[in-house]
XYZ file of C-alpha atoms in Angstrom:
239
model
C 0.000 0.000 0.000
C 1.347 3.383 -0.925
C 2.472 5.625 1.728
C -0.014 8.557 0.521
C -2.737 6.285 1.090
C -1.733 5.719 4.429
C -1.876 9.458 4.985
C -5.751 9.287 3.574
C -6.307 7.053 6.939
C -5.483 3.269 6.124
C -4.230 2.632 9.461
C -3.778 -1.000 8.699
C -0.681 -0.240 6.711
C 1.897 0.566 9.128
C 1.793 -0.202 13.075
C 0.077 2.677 15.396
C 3.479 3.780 16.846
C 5.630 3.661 13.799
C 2.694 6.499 12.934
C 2.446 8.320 15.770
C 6.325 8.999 15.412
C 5.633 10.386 11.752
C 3.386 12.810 13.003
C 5.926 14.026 15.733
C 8.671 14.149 13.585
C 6.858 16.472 11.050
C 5.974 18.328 13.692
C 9.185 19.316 15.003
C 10.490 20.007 11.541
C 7.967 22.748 10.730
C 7.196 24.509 7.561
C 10.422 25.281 5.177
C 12.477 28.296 5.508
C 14.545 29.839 2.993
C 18.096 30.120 3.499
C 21.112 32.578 2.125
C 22.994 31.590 -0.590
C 27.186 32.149 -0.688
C 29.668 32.457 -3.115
C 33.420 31.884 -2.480
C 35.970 33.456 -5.063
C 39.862 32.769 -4.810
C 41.612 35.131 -6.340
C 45.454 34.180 -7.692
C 47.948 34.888 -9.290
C 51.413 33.603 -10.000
C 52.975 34.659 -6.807
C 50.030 33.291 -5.011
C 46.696 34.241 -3.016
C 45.712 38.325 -4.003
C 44.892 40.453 -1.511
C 42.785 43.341 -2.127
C 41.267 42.163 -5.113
C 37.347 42.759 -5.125
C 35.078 40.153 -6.429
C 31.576 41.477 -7.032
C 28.717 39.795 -8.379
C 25.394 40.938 -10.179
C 22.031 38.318 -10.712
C 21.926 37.507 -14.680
C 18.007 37.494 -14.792
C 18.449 41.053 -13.707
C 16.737 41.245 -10.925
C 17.964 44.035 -8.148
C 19.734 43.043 -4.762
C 18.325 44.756 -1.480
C 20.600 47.449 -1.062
C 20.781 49.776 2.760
C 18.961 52.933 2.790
C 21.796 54.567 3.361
C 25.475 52.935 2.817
C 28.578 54.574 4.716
C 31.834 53.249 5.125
C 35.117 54.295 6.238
C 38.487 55.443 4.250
C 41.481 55.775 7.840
C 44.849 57.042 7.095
C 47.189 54.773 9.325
C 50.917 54.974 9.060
C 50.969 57.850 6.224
C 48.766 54.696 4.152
C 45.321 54.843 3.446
C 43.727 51.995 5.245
C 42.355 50.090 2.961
C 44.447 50.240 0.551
C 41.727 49.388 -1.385
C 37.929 50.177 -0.261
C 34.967 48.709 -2.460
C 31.304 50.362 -2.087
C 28.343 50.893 -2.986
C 27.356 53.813 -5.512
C 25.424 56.377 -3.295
C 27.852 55.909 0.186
C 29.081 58.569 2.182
C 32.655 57.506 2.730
C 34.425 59.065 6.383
C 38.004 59.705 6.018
C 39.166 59.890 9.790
C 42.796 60.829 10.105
C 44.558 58.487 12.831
C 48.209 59.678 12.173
C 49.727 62.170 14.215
C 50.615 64.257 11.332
C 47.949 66.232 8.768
C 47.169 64.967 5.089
C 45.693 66.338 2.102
C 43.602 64.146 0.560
C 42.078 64.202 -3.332
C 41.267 62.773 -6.351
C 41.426 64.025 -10.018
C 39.319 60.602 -10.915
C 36.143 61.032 -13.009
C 33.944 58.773 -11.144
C 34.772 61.440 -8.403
C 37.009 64.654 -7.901
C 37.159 65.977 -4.618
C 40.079 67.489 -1.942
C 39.897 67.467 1.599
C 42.853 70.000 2.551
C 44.727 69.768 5.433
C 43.254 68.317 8.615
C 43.817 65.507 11.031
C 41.205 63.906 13.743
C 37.742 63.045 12.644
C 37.245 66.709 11.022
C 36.914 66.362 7.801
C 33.359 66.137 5.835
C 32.090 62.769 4.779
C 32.387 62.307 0.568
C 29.369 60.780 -1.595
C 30.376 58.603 -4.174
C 27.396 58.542 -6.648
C 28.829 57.317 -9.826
C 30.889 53.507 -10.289
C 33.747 53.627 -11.325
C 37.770 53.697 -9.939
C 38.437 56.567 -7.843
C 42.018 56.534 -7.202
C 43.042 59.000 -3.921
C 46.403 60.580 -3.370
C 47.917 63.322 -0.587
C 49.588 66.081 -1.586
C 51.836 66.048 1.332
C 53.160 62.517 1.099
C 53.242 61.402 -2.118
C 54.011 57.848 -2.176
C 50.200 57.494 -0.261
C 48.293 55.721 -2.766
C 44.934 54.037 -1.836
C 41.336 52.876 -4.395
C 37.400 53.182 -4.093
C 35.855 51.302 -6.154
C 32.540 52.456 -6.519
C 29.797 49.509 -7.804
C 26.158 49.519 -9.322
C 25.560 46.355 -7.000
C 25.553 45.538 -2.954
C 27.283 41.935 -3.692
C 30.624 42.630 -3.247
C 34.015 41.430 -0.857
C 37.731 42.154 -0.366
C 39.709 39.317 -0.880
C 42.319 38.832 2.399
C 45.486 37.669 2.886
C 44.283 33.930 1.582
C 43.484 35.791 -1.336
C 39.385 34.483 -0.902
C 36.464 36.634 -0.904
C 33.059 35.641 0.419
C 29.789 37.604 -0.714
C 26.974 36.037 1.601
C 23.555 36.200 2.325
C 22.631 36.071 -1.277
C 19.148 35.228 -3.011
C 19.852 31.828 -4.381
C 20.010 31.733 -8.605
C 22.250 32.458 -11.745
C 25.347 35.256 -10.994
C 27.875 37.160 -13.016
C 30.666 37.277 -11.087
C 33.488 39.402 -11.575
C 36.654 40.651 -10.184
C 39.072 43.552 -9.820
C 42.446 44.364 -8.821
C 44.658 47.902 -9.135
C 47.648 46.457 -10.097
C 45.562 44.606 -13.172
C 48.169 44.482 -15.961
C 46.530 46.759 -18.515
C 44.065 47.804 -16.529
C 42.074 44.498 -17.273
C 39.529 42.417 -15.434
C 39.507 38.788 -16.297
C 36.530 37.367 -17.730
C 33.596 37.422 -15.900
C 32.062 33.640 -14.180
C 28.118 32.878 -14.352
C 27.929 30.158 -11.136
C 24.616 28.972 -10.098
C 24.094 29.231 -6.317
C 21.506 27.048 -4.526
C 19.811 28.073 -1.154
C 21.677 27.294 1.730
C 24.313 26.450 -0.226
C 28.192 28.103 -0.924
C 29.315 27.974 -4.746
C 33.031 28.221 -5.370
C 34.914 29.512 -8.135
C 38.605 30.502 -8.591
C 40.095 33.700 -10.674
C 43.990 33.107 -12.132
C 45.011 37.081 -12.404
C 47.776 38.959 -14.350
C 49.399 41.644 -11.759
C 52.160 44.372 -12.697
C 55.027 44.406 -9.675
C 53.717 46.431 -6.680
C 55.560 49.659 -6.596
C 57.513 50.940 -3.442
C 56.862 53.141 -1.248
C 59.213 55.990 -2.911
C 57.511 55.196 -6.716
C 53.356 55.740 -5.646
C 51.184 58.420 -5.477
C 51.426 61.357 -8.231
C 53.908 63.760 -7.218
C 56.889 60.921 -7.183
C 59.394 61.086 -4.910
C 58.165 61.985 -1.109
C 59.792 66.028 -0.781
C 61.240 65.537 2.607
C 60.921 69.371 3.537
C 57.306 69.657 2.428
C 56.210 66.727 5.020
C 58.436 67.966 7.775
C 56.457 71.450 7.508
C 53.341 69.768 7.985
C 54.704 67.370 10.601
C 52.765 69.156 13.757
């Protein structure tokens, strides 16, 4: 006899308690829930795990991620470095640039996705920055020049930093079909590789792996946009 007619009330077919433990087990396991969806992106290249490459992904059917009402994040100068060296957000955040060194900087950016300066300051004082458009907004300091540091501004809320292990994670996702992509600063050419489609299922994490072309990171002496660091300028600033 077929276990659906059982259900219909044909107690004969399976013994009372065997039953009585059906009903108890359903019971405890309740109606279904839907769970988040992950995706898992190593990022490599031929000296190993990338750090500070940002994966992001977007849904292929088009459909439009929840996004905050209203995205900040944070931009710290640490050790005459921006910190992160590389900060991916949302289009529409108000980025804070705190100042933790004990010296003042002069932040800007001639970038087209955004041009802005913050002149000299240190502390928490200067004004928060909008970033409305995507795109690469590279930021500089015209009083040490080797500080070099990224925003990368995205249409889409699914995004990660990859760490030292060179793996991002983008979680709580709608499961379904995503383009996934990735970016780096030191790209060579200035290049993404080609973008992944990966099919994530709910409750589920879907891995994929991006083999990336860097140029040699340049020293501390070669960043920014003025060249070398002008000793005298800095020491002017210094208190």
């Amino acid at each position: 006899m077929a276990d659906n007619e059982y259900v219909r009330g044909h107690s004969t077919a399976r013994p009372a308690g065997r039953w009585a433990m059906t009903l108890l087990i359903a019971a405890a396991a309740g109606p279904a829930t839907a769970t988040a969806a992950t995706i898992e992106a190593r990022v490599r290249s031929d000296d190993g795990p990338v750090t500070n490459a940002v994966v992001h992904a977007t849904r292929t059917d088009g459909e439009s991620l929840p996004r905050p009402a209203q995205p900040e994040a944070v931009m710290d100068q640490v050790g005459r470095e921006f910190a992160p060296h590389v900060l991916p957000v949302l289009a529409g955040t108000s980025v804070r640039f705190p100042n933790s060194d004990d010296t003042r900087h002069h932040v800007y950016s001639f970038s087209d996705a955004k041009t802005f300066e913050l002149q000299l300051y240190h502390g928490e004082t200067a004004r928060p920055v909008t970033f409305g458009e995507p795109g690469v907004v590279t930021l500089g300091c015209n009083i040490h020049d080797w500080m070099l540091g990224y925003i990368l501004v995205l249409d889409t809320p699914a995004f990660a930093r990859t760490g030292d292990n060179g793996t991002g994670r983008i979680a709580d996702l709608p499961p379904g079909e995503y383009r996934v992509e990735v970016w780096h600063p030191r790209l060579v050419d200035g290049t993404s590789p080609q973008p992944r489609t990966i099919t994530v299922d709910d409750g589920a994490t879907a891995t994929l792996r991006f083999d990336i072309e860097l140029s040699p990171p340049r020293d501390r002496g070669q960043r920014g946009f003025g060249g070398q660091e002008d000793e005298s300028l800095e020491e002017a600033f210094e208190r």
